[in-house]
Amino acid sequence: MQLDTLKRAKDFSSIGYKVFHSEEIYDRERSHIFSGNLWNYVCLDVELAEPGSFITTYIGDIPVLVNRTMDGQLKAFENRCQHRGTKLRREARGKETTHTCVYHQWCYNLDGGLVGIPFARGKDGKGGLPPEFDRSSIKLREMKLATIHGVVFGSFGDDPPKLEDYLGPRVVELIGNLFYKPVKVLGYQRQRILGNWKLYNENVRDTNHGGLLHMFHATFGLARLSQEGGARLDGATRGHNTSYTTYGTDNESQRKDGYSQTKKVMQETFKLADPSILHFERELPGEESLVILSTFPNGVFQQISNSLCTRQIRPRGVDEMELYWTYYGFVDDTPEMAEHRRNQANLVGPGGLVSMEDGEAVQLVHEETKASPEAASRIIIGGLGEIKDSESLVTEMPLRGFWATYFKAMDL
Amino acid sequence: MLDVIAFQAKSAALLDAADYDRWMEDFDEDCLYQVLSVENLDLGYDLPLLLAKNKNMLRDRILSLREANIYNIHRDRHVLSLPVVTREGDLIKAVTSLVIYQSDQEGISTLFAVGRYEDEIRESPQGLRLKRRDVILDTYGIVRLLSTPL
Ligand code: FES
Ligand SMILES: [Fe+2]
């Protein structure tokens, strides 16, 4: 692979489109990123409340099984039987004391150890396993786990940095704010986006598109580019991004000035017949009304008004990904707040008033760039050169942080 | 039974014609319209994929769809089963299987959603009216995005 066909500018302000379409690159991502020395978002600790509870998920496209052992520890494994490779747990979630493979009934305990094989000695001394077979040497491939504020991250790498160092202190603090008291899951949403997983990573770091593509945002003032806000970049190569803004911090002349170049986005005359969906009840320790944290390579943590959720990016081949949304609230939510969060579930997700466009935008880029792998993007809004924090929403600097981190992890 | 079939068929035809103003006429002012994932219902979660807690919220959805949202250019086509109809006092309950195809500008149709309506319908002087419609999706892995009402 020729480096300069992918990375057109040293400061990552231009990326060759081939990176979204090459099978060779996709295979390399499996080993260098999703099995690399970095931390992936896995799930929330509360999703596995009781001993024996398990969930299945994907890190990259590697199937992963997470369970809580009988003594209360979280453990995660590649969800693949060590005999001949069958998917071990097929259910999305459940509760069991062991995992038994459907194919030939090899049975594993919650620590990933092989504990049972039917007909191990064959029948009447004929058949069965060879004498040199050592059952205790067989274990599921384990993924390291680390948890901060109830958010579980995992790494298949041999030697990942400390999770806190990988994320950086500001990200750790923000996760602390978003999960500042005990949480409960409110439900899930799933979206199949017909585009490469890295395009979604670009999208979610693109603070500039929030007030342009998502016109509901701009029209009704949840997030306008004219508001106070910006992007904070964290991690050694700025792979994690926090986009933030605060409702109501702009004025009419700033709005008119910025949006005068577009025909459609801002129409002051639109009013909602039921504005309850726009209500923002300040509840978290932070000041902002909108925070989107994306952690390299697959995690998103969101506060949009009172809608709280995580998103896990699950690549499904070069051309497709699943976005898995986990909505949560706090254990002590009042019935009114529970109802308000339900109402504001309208804002995001595959049918979200301020997010449905992302699925479309990613697909449009994916389809068009497939036919022009030799062409390249322009990632220039917000300035060139050093990749750093931005005190304006009109920036795509965080994309360059993503690519700097990506190419370092890929060793390209 | 026949009137319920005709009522649901008309509602679906209005959606397929993208005639959302007339589609909304069949809802009560204090209606509930929600799209739910069967995965969530099985887990005991009532998190919606889309929610209108009254007709005003439905109007806002349509306004947003027309004026603010960007989504895939497509036509919808609903195919409904016969309903299972029960009566509880004045209320008619109808459960109807539902398949929706979307067709794009190149004339290619893809299956978008499989699920069911769980309708609560009342009789009014102007005809039947929806008090509540739950659209419960077996296809809870939404392909692309969820834009036009189901
Ligand atoms: S593949 Fe799992 S027991 Fe054979
Ligand atoms: Fe977006």
Coordinates of C-alpha atoms and ligand atoms in Angstrom, one line a residue:
Chain A
M1 CA 0.0 0.0 0.0
Q2 CA 1.4 3.3 -1.1
L3 CA 1.3 5.7 1.9
D4 CA 0.8 8.8 -0.2
T5 CA -2.3 7.5 -1.9
L6 CA -4.0 7.5 1.6
K7 CA -2.5 10.4 3.5
R8 CA -2.2 13.3 1.2
A9 CA -1.0 15.9 3.6
K10 CA 1.4 15.6 6.6
D11 CA -1.0 17.4 8.8
F12 CA -3.9 15.1 7.9
S13 CA -5.8 17.8 6.1
S14 CA -6.4 15.6 3.2
I15 CA -7.1 11.8 3.1
G16 CA -7.3 9.6 0.1
Y17 CA -10.7 8.0 -0.4
K18 CA -9.2 4.5 -0.9
V19 CA -9.0 4.2 2.9
F20 CA -12.7 3.8 3.1
H21 CA -12.9 1.1 0.4
S22 CA -9.9 -1.2 0.6
E23 CA -10.3 -4.8 1.9
E24 CA -6.6 -4.9 2.5
I25 CA -6.9 -1.9 4.8
Y26 CA -10.0 -3.4 6.5
D27 CA -8.0 -6.6 7.4
R28 CA -5.2 -4.5 8.8
E29 CA -7.6 -2.6 11.0
R30 CA -8.7 -5.8 12.6
S31 CA -5.2 -6.5 13.8
H32 CA -3.7 -3.0 14.2
I33 CA -6.7 -1.2 15.6
F34 CA -9.3 -3.6 17.1
S35 CA -6.7 -5.9 18.4
G36 CA -4.2 -3.2 19.0
N37 CA -2.8 -1.5 22.1
L38 CA -5.7 0.8 22.6
W39 CA -9.0 0.8 24.3
N40 CA -12.4 0.2 22.7
Y41 CA -15.8 1.1 24.3
V42 CA -17.5 -2.2 25.2
C43 CA -20.6 -1.6 27.3
L44 CA -21.9 -0.2 30.6
D45 CA -21.2 -2.0 33.8
V46 CA -24.9 -1.9 34.8
E47 CA -25.8 -4.0 31.7
L48 CA -24.2 -7.0 33.5
A49 CA -25.6 -6.4 37.0
E50 CA -25.7 -10.0 38.3
P51 CA -23.3 -12.9 38.4
G52 CA -23.7 -15.0 35.3
S53 CA -25.1 -12.2 33.2
F54 CA -23.6 -11.9 29.8
I55 CA -23.9 -9.8 26.6
T56 CA -22.5 -10.3 23.2
T57 CA -21.1 -7.5 21.2
Y58 CA -18.5 -6.6 18.5
I59 CA -15.2 -4.9 18.7
G60 CA -14.4 -4.1 15.1
D61 CA -16.1 -7.1 13.5
I62 CA -14.6 -9.4 16.2
P63 CA -17.5 -11.1 18.1
V64 CA -17.0 -10.5 21.8
L65 CA -18.7 -12.2 24.8
V66 CA -18.7 -10.2 28.1
N67 CA -19.8 -11.9 31.3
R68 CA -19.8 -11.4 35.1
T69 CA -18.2 -14.2 37.0
M70 CA -19.9 -15.8 40.0
D71 CA -17.5 -13.7 42.2
G72 CA -18.6 -10.5 40.5
Q73 CA -15.8 -9.7 38.1
L74 CA -16.4 -8.6 34.5
K75 CA -14.5 -10.7 31.9
A76 CA -14.6 -10.5 28.1
F77 CA -13.5 -13.0 25.5
E78 CA -13.5 -13.4 21.8
N79 CA -16.9 -15.2 21.3
R80 CA -15.4 -18.1 19.4
C81 CA -15.1 -21.7 20.4
Q82 CA -11.6 -22.9 20.7
H83 CA -12.4 -26.3 19.1
R84 CA -13.3 -25.3 15.5
G85 CA -14.4 -21.7 15.6
T86 CA -18.2 -21.7 16.1
K87 CA -19.7 -18.6 17.6
L88 CA -20.0 -19.6 21.3
R89 CA -22.8 -17.4 22.6
R90 CA -25.5 -16.6 20.0
E91 CA -27.9 -14.6 22.2
A92 CA -27.6 -10.8 22.5
R93 CA -27.8 -11.1 26.3
G94 CA -28.7 -13.5 29.0
K95 CA -27.7 -15.2 32.3
E96 CA -26.0 -18.6 32.6
T97 CA -23.3 -20.2 34.7
T98 CA -21.4 -21.7 31.8
H99 CA -21.2 -21.3 28.0
T100 CA -21.7 -24.4 25.9
C101 CA -20.9 -24.5 22.2
V102 CA -23.8 -25.8 20.1
Y103 CA -21.6 -27.6 17.6
H104 CA -19.9 -30.3 19.7
Q105 CA -20.8 -29.2 23.2
W106 CA -17.5 -28.0 24.5
C107 CA -18.3 -26.2 27.7
Y108 CA -16.5 -23.1 29.2
N109 CA -16.8 -21.5 32.6
L110 CA -17.2 -17.8 33.1
D111 CA -13.4 -17.3 33.4
G112 CA -13.1 -18.7 29.8
G113 CA -11.6 -22.0 30.9
L114 CA -12.6 -25.2 29.1
V115 CA -14.4 -27.4 31.6
G116 CA -16.3 -30.1 29.7
I117 CA -15.9 -32.1 26.5
P118 CA -18.4 -34.9 25.8
F119 CA -16.9 -38.3 25.0
A120 CA -13.4 -37.0 25.8
R121 CA -12.2 -40.6 26.1
G122 CA -14.3 -41.9 23.2
K123 CA -16.3 -45.0 23.5
D124 CA -14.9 -48.2 25.1
G125 CA -11.4 -46.7 24.8
K126 CA -11.8 -46.0 21.1
G127 CA -11.9 -42.5 19.6
G128 CA -11.9 -39.4 21.7
L129 CA -9.2 -37.0 22.4
P130 CA -5.5 -37.9 22.1
P131 CA -3.7 -38.7 25.3
E132 CA -1.4 -35.6 25.1
F133 CA -4.5 -33.3 25.0
D134 CA -4.3 -31.0 28.0
R135 CA -7.7 -29.5 28.7
S136 CA -6.4 -26.9 31.1
S137 CA -4.3 -25.3 28.3
I138 CA -7.4 -24.3 26.4
K139 CA -8.9 -20.9 27.2
L140 CA -11.1 -18.5 25.3
R141 CA -9.1 -15.6 23.9
E142 CA -9.4 -13.0 26.6
M143 CA -9.9 -9.3 26.2
K144 CA -8.6 -7.0 28.9
L145 CA -11.2 -4.8 30.5
A146 CA -11.0 -1.6 32.4
T147 CA -13.8 0.5 33.8
I148 CA -14.1 4.2 34.6
H149 CA -17.3 5.6 36.2
G150 CA -19.2 2.4 35.1
V151 CA -18.1 2.6 31.5
V152 CA -16.4 -0.5 30.3
F153 CA -13.5 -0.4 27.8
G154 CA -11.6 -3.4 26.4
S155 CA -8.4 -4.1 24.7
F156 CA -7.1 -7.2 22.8
G157 CA -3.6 -5.6 22.8
D158 CA -0.8 -7.3 24.7
D159 CA 0.4 -4.1 26.3
P160 CA -2.2 -1.2 26.2
P161 CA -1.5 1.9 28.2
K162 CA -3.4 2.6 31.3
L163 CA -7.0 3.5 30.3
E164 CA -6.9 6.8 32.1
D165 CA -3.7 7.7 30.3
Y166 CA -5.1 6.6 27.0
L167 CA -8.2 8.8 27.4
G168 CA -6.5 11.7 29.1
P169 CA -7.7 13.6 32.2
R170 CA -10.3 15.8 30.5
V171 CA -12.1 12.8 29.0
V172 CA -12.0 10.9 32.3
E173 CA -13.5 13.9 34.0
L174 CA -16.2 14.3 31.3
I175 CA -17.2 10.6 31.6
G176 CA -17.4 11.3 35.3
N177 CA -19.8 14.1 34.6
L178 CA -22.0 12.1 32.2
F179 CA -22.2 9.2 34.7
Y180 CA -22.1 11.2 37.9
K181 CA -24.5 9.0 39.8
P182 CA -25.9 5.5 39.4
V183 CA -27.4 4.9 36.0
K184 CA -30.0 2.5 34.5
V185 CA -30.4 1.5 30.9
L186 CA -33.6 2.8 29.3
G187 CA -33.3 0.8 26.0
Y188 CA -31.4 0.3 22.8
Q189 CA -31.6 1.5 19.2
R190 CA -29.8 0.0 16.3
Q191 CA -29.0 1.6 12.9
R192 CA -27.4 0.0 9.9
I193 CA -25.4 2.7 8.2
L194 CA -24.4 1.8 4.6
G195 CA -20.9 3.2 4.8
N196 CA -17.4 2.6 6.1
W197 CA -17.1 2.9 9.9
K198 CA -14.4 5.6 9.6
L199 CA -16.9 7.9 7.8
Y200 CA -19.1 7.8 10.9
N201 CA -16.0 8.6 13.1
E202 CA -15.5 11.6 10.9
N203 CA -19.1 12.6 11.0
V204 CA -19.3 12.4 14.8
R205 CA -16.2 14.6 15.2
D206 CA -17.4 17.1 12.6
T207 CA -18.7 19.9 14.8
N208 CA -19.2 22.1 11.8
H209 CA -22.0 19.9 10.3
G210 CA -24.2 19.9 13.5
G211 CA -25.7 23.3 12.7
L212 CA -25.7 22.8 8.9
L213 CA -26.8 19.3 8.0
H214 CA -29.0 18.9 11.1
M215 CA -31.4 21.8 10.3
F216 CA -33.7 21.0 13.1
H217 CA -30.9 21.9 15.4
A218 CA -30.3 25.2 13.8
T219 CA -33.9 26.1 13.2
F220 CA -35.0 25.4 16.7
G221 CA -31.8 26.5 18.4
L222 CA -30.6 23.4 20.1
A223 CA -27.2 23.9 18.4
R224 CA -26.3 26.7 16.1
L225 CA -22.9 27.4 14.8
S226 CA -23.4 30.9 16.1
Q227 CA -23.6 29.7 19.7
E228 CA -20.7 29.4 22.1
G229 CA -19.0 26.1 21.8
G230 CA -16.0 24.3 20.4
A231 CA -14.0 21.1 20.3
R232 CA -11.6 19.7 22.9
L233 CA -9.1 17.2 21.6
D234 CA -7.5 14.6 23.8
G235 CA -5.2 11.5 23.7
A236 CA -1.6 11.4 22.6
T237 CA -2.4 12.0 19.0
R238 CA -5.8 13.9 19.6
G239 CA -7.9 10.9 18.6
H240 CA -10.7 11.7 21.1
N241 CA -12.9 14.7 20.7
T242 CA -15.4 16.5 22.7
S243 CA -17.8 18.8 20.8
Y244 CA -19.8 21.1 23.1
T245 CA -22.2 24.0 22.9
T246 CA -24.6 25.8 25.2
Y247 CA -28.1 26.6 24.3
G248 CA -29.1 30.2 23.9
T249 CA -25.6 31.8 23.8
D250 CA -26.0 33.5 20.4
N251 CA -27.9 36.5 19.3
E252 CA -29.8 37.4 16.2
S253 CA -27.1 39.3 14.4
Q254 CA -24.6 36.5 14.9
R255 CA -27.1 34.0 13.5
K256 CA -28.0 36.2 10.5
D257 CA -24.4 36.9 9.8
G258 CA -23.4 33.2 9.7
Y259 CA -26.4 31.7 8.0
S260 CA -26.9 34.4 5.4
Q261 CA -24.9 32.3 2.9
T262 CA -27.3 29.4 3.1
K263 CA -30.8 29.4 1.7
K264 CA -32.6 26.9 3.8
V265 CA -31.0 26.2 7.1
M266 CA -32.3 29.0 9.4
Q267 CA -35.9 30.1 9.2
E268 CA -36.7 32.1 12.3
T269 CA -40.4 31.7 11.5
F270 CA -40.7 28.0 12.3
K271 CA -42.3 27.3 15.6
L272 CA -43.0 23.9 17.1
A273 CA -46.6 23.3 18.0
D274 CA -45.4 21.3 21.1
P275 CA -42.1 22.7 22.2
S276 CA -41.7 20.3 25.2
I277 CA -39.1 18.4 23.2
L278 CA -36.8 21.5 23.4
H279 CA -36.9 21.8 27.2
F280 CA -33.5 21.5 28.8
E281 CA -33.4 20.7 32.5
R282 CA -29.9 21.4 33.8
E283 CA -28.8 18.2 35.7
L284 CA -25.2 17.3 35.0
P285 CA -22.2 18.9 36.7
G286 CA -21.1 20.4 33.4
E287 CA -22.4 23.7 32.0
E288 CA -23.1 22.6 28.4
S289 CA -26.5 21.7 26.9
L290 CA -24.8 19.5 24.3
V291 CA -21.8 17.3 24.6
I292 CA -20.6 14.7 22.1
L293 CA -17.5 12.8 23.2
S294 CA -16.0 10.4 20.7
T295 CA -13.2 8.1 21.8
F296 CA -11.0 6.4 19.4
P297 CA -11.8 4.0 17.7
N298 CA -15.5 3.1 18.4
G299 CA -17.1 5.0 21.3
V300 CA -19.5 7.9 21.5
F301 CA -21.0 9.4 24.6
Q302 CA -23.7 11.9 24.3
Q303 CA -25.7 14.5 26.2
I304 CA -28.1 16.3 24.0
S305 CA -30.3 18.3 26.3
N306 CA -31.6 15.6 28.6
S307 CA -31.1 12.7 26.2
L308 CA -28.1 10.6 27.4
C309 CA -26.7 7.7 25.6
T310 CA -23.7 5.9 24.4
R311 CA -23.1 4.7 20.8
Q312 CA -20.9 1.9 19.8
I313 CA -19.6 1.8 16.3
R314 CA -19.5 -1.8 14.9
P315 CA -17.9 -2.2 11.5
R316 CA -19.7 -4.9 9.4
G317 CA -17.3 -5.1 6.5
V318 CA -15.8 -2.4 4.4
D319 CA -19.2 -1.0 3.2
E320 CA -21.4 -1.2 6.3
M321 CA -21.6 -0.6 10.0
E322 CA -24.0 -1.0 12.9
L323 CA -24.5 1.9 15.2
Y324 CA -25.6 0.5 18.6
W325 CA -27.3 3.1 20.8
T326 CA -27.6 2.5 24.6
Y327 CA -29.9 5.1 26.3
Y328 CA -29.6 5.6 30.0
G329 CA -31.0 7.7 32.8
F330 CA -30.3 7.9 36.5
V331 CA -31.6 5.5 39.0
D332 CA -33.2 8.3 40.9
D333 CA -34.9 10.0 37.9
T334 CA -38.4 11.4 38.8
P335 CA -41.3 10.1 36.8
E336 CA -41.4 13.5 35.0
M337 CA -37.7 13.2 34.0
A338 CA -38.2 9.6 32.9
E339 CA -41.0 10.8 30.6
H340 CA -38.9 13.8 29.4
R341 CA -36.1 11.5 28.4
R342 CA -38.5 9.3 26.5
N343 CA -39.8 12.4 24.7
Q344 CA -36.2 13.5 23.9
A345 CA -35.4 10.1 22.5
N346 CA -37.0 11.7 19.5
L347 CA -34.0 13.9 19.0
V348 CA -31.4 11.2 18.3
G349 CA -31.1 7.7 17.0
P350 CA -32.0 6.4 13.5
G351 CA -35.2 8.5 13.5
G352 CA -33.8 11.4 15.5
L353 CA -34.9 14.9 14.5
V354 CA -31.3 16.0 14.9
S355 CA -29.5 12.9 13.8
M356 CA -31.3 11.0 11.1
E357 CA -29.2 12.9 8.5
D358 CA -26.0 11.3 9.6
G359 CA -27.0 7.9 8.1
E360 CA -27.7 9.6 4.8
A361 CA -24.6 11.7 4.8
V362 CA -22.3 8.8 5.5
Q363 CA -23.9 6.7 2.8
L364 CA -23.7 9.5 0.2
V365 CA -19.9 9.9 0.9
H366 CA -19.4 6.2 0.8
E367 CA -21.1 5.6 -2.5
E368 CA -19.5 8.5 -4.3
T369 CA -16.0 8.0 -3.1
K370 CA -16.0 4.3 -4.0
A371 CA -15.8 5.4 -7.7
S372 CA -12.9 7.8 -7.0
P373 CA -10.4 6.0 -4.8
E374 CA -7.6 8.2 -6.1
A375 CA -9.3 11.4 -5.1
A376 CA -9.0 12.9 -1.6
S377 CA -10.9 15.0 0.9
R378 CA -10.3 18.5 2.2
I379 CA -10.3 18.7 5.9
I380 CA -9.4 22.4 6.2
I381 CA -12.1 24.2 8.2
G382 CA -10.7 25.4 11.5
G383 CA -7.2 25.8 10.1
L384 CA -4.2 23.8 9.1
G385 CA -1.0 22.8 10.9
E386 CA -1.0 21.9 14.5
I387 CA -4.0 19.8 15.7
K388 CA -5.4 21.5 18.7
D389 CA -8.5 22.6 20.6
S390 CA -11.0 24.9 18.9
E391 CA -13.1 27.6 20.5
S392 CA -15.5 27.7 17.7
L393 CA -18.0 25.1 16.4
V394 CA -16.9 26.0 12.8
T395 CA -14.1 23.5 12.7
E396 CA -13.2 20.0 11.5
M397 CA -9.9 19.9 13.3
P398 CA -11.1 16.9 15.3
L399 CA -11.2 14.8 12.1
R400 CA -7.5 15.4 11.7
G401 CA -7.0 14.2 15.2
F402 CA -8.8 11.0 14.3
W403 CA -6.6 10.5 11.2
A404 CA -3.4 11.2 13.1
T405 CA -4.4 8.5 15.6
Y406 CA -5.6 6.1 12.9
F407 CA -2.5 6.2 10.8
K408 CA -0.3 5.8 13.9
A409 CA -2.2 2.8 15.1
M410 CA -2.2 1.3 11.6
D411 CA 1.6 1.9 11.4
L412 CA 1.1 3.4 7.9
Chain B
M1 CA -64.3 -5.6 11.0
L2 CA -64.7 -4.3 7.5
D3 CA -64.7 -0.7 8.6
V4 CA -61.5 -1.3 10.5
I5 CA -59.9 -2.9 7.4
A6 CA -61.0 0.0 5.3
F7 CA -59.8 2.6 7.8
Q8 CA -56.3 1.1 8.1
A9 CA -56.1 0.6 4.3
K10 CA -56.9 4.3 3.8
S11 CA -54.4 5.4 6.4
A12 CA -51.6 3.3 4.7
A13 CA -52.5 4.6 1.3
L14 CA -52.2 8.2 2.5
L15 CA -48.8 7.5 3.8
D16 CA -47.8 5.8 0.5
A17 CA -49.0 8.9 -1.3
A18 CA -47.0 11.1 1.1
D19 CA -50.3 12.9 1.9
Y20 CA -49.4 13.5 5.6
D21 CA -51.9 16.2 6.2
R22 CA -54.8 14.0 5.4
W23 CA -53.1 11.0 7.2
M24 CA -53.0 13.1 10.4
E25 CA -56.7 13.8 10.2
D26 CA -57.4 10.3 11.4
F27 CA -55.7 10.9 14.7
D28 CA -57.3 12.4 17.8
E29 CA -55.8 15.6 19.2
D30 CA -54.7 13.7 22.3
C31 CA -53.4 10.7 20.4
L32 CA -50.3 8.6 21.0
Y33 CA -48.2 7.5 18.0
Q34 CA -45.0 5.7 18.6
V35 CA -42.6 3.4 16.8
L36 CA -41.1 0.8 19.1
S37 CA -38.5 -1.9 18.8
V38 CA -39.6 -5.4 19.7
E39 CA -36.1 -6.0 21.2
N40 CA -36.8 -3.2 23.7
L41 CA -40.4 -4.5 24.5
D42 CA -39.0 -8.0 25.2
L43 CA -36.6 -6.4 27.7
G44 CA -39.3 -4.4 29.3
Y45 CA -38.1 -1.0 27.9
D46 CA -40.5 1.5 26.4
L47 CA -37.8 3.6 24.7
P48 CA -39.3 4.8 21.4
L49 CA -37.6 5.1 18.0
L50 CA -40.1 7.9 17.3
L51 CA -42.7 9.3 19.5
A52 CA -45.7 11.7 19.2
K53 CA -47.5 12.1 22.6
N54 CA -50.2 14.2 20.9
K55 CA -51.2 15.4 17.5
N56 CA -49.2 18.6 17.8
M57 CA -46.0 16.5 18.1
L58 CA -47.1 14.6 15.0
R59 CA -47.6 18.0 13.2
D60 CA -44.1 18.9 14.4
R61 CA -42.6 15.7 12.9
I62 CA -44.2 16.4 9.6
L63 CA -43.0 20.1 9.7
S64 CA -39.5 19.0 10.5
L65 CA -39.6 16.3 7.8
R66 CA -40.7 18.9 5.2
E67 CA -38.6 21.8 6.2
A68 CA -35.6 20.6 8.3
N69 CA -34.7 17.0 7.8
I70 CA -32.5 15.5 5.1
Y71 CA -33.2 11.8 4.3
N72 CA -33.1 9.3 1.5
I73 CA -35.3 10.2 -1.5
H74 CA -37.8 7.4 -1.7
R75 CA -41.4 6.2 -2.0
D76 CA -43.0 4.0 0.7
R77 CA -45.3 1.1 0.0
H78 CA -47.2 -0.4 2.9
V79 CA -48.6 -4.0 2.8
L80 CA -51.0 -4.8 5.6
S81 CA -52.5 -8.1 6.8
L82 CA -56.1 -8.6 7.9
P83 CA -56.5 -7.2 11.4
V84 CA -57.2 -9.1 14.5
V85 CA -60.0 -7.0 16.0
T86 CA -61.3 -7.0 19.6
R87 CA -63.6 -4.6 21.3
E88 CA -63.3 -3.2 24.8
G89 CA -66.3 -1.1 25.5
D90 CA -66.2 1.8 23.1
L91 CA -62.7 1.0 22.1
I92 CA -61.8 -1.0 19.0
K93 CA -58.4 -2.7 19.2
A94 CA -56.8 -3.9 16.0
V95 CA -53.5 -5.8 15.5
T96 CA -52.3 -5.8 11.9
S97 CA -49.1 -7.2 10.4
L98 CA -47.2 -4.7 8.4
V99 CA -44.5 -4.7 5.7
I100 CA -43.0 -1.6 4.2
Y101 CA -40.9 -1.4 1.1
Q102 CA -39.0 1.6 0.1
S103 CA -38.2 2.3 -3.6
D104 CA -35.5 4.7 -4.7
Q105 CA -35.0 7.0 -7.6
E106 CA -33.5 4.2 -9.7
G107 CA -36.6 2.2 -9.2
I108 CA -35.1 -0.4 -6.9
S109 CA -37.3 -1.6 -4.0
T110 CA -35.9 -2.9 -0.7
L111 CA -37.7 -4.3 2.3
F112 CA -37.5 -1.5 4.9
A113 CA -39.5 -2.8 7.8
V114 CA -41.5 -5.8 9.1
G115 CA -43.7 -5.4 12.1
R116 CA -47.2 -4.8 13.3
Y117 CA -49.7 -2.0 14.1
E118 CA -51.4 -2.2 17.5
D119 CA -54.2 0.3 17.1
E120 CA -56.7 1.7 19.5
I121 CA -59.6 3.2 17.5
R122 CA -62.7 4.9 18.5
E123 CA -65.9 5.8 16.7
S124 CA -66.6 9.5 16.2
P125 CA -69.4 11.3 14.3
Q126 CA -66.8 11.9 11.6
G127 CA -65.8 8.2 11.4
L128 CA -63.2 6.1 13.0
R129 CA -60.3 7.9 14.8
L130 CA -57.0 6.7 16.1
K131 CA -56.5 7.2 19.8
R132 CA -53.3 5.3 19.8
R133 CA -51.0 3.6 17.2
D134 CA -48.0 1.6 18.3
V135 CA -45.8 0.5 15.3
I136 CA -43.9 -2.4 16.7
L137 CA -40.9 -3.3 14.6
D138 CA -39.4 -6.7 14.2
T139 CA -36.9 -4.9 12.0
Y140 CA -35.4 -2.9 14.8
G141 CA -32.1 -2.6 13.1
I142 CA -33.1 0.4 11.1
V143 CA -31.4 0.4 7.7
R144 CA -30.1 3.9 6.8
L145 CA -32.6 6.0 8.8
L146 CA -36.1 6.4 9.9
S147 CA -37.8 9.4 8.3
T148 CA -41.3 9.1 6.8
P149 CA -43.9 7.8 9.3
L150 CA -44.6 4.1 9.2
Ligands
FES1 S1 -16.7 -26.0 17.4 FE1 -17.3 -25.6 19.4 S2 -17.5 -27.6 20.2 FE2 -16.8 -27.9 18.2
FE2 FE -24.6 14.5 12.9

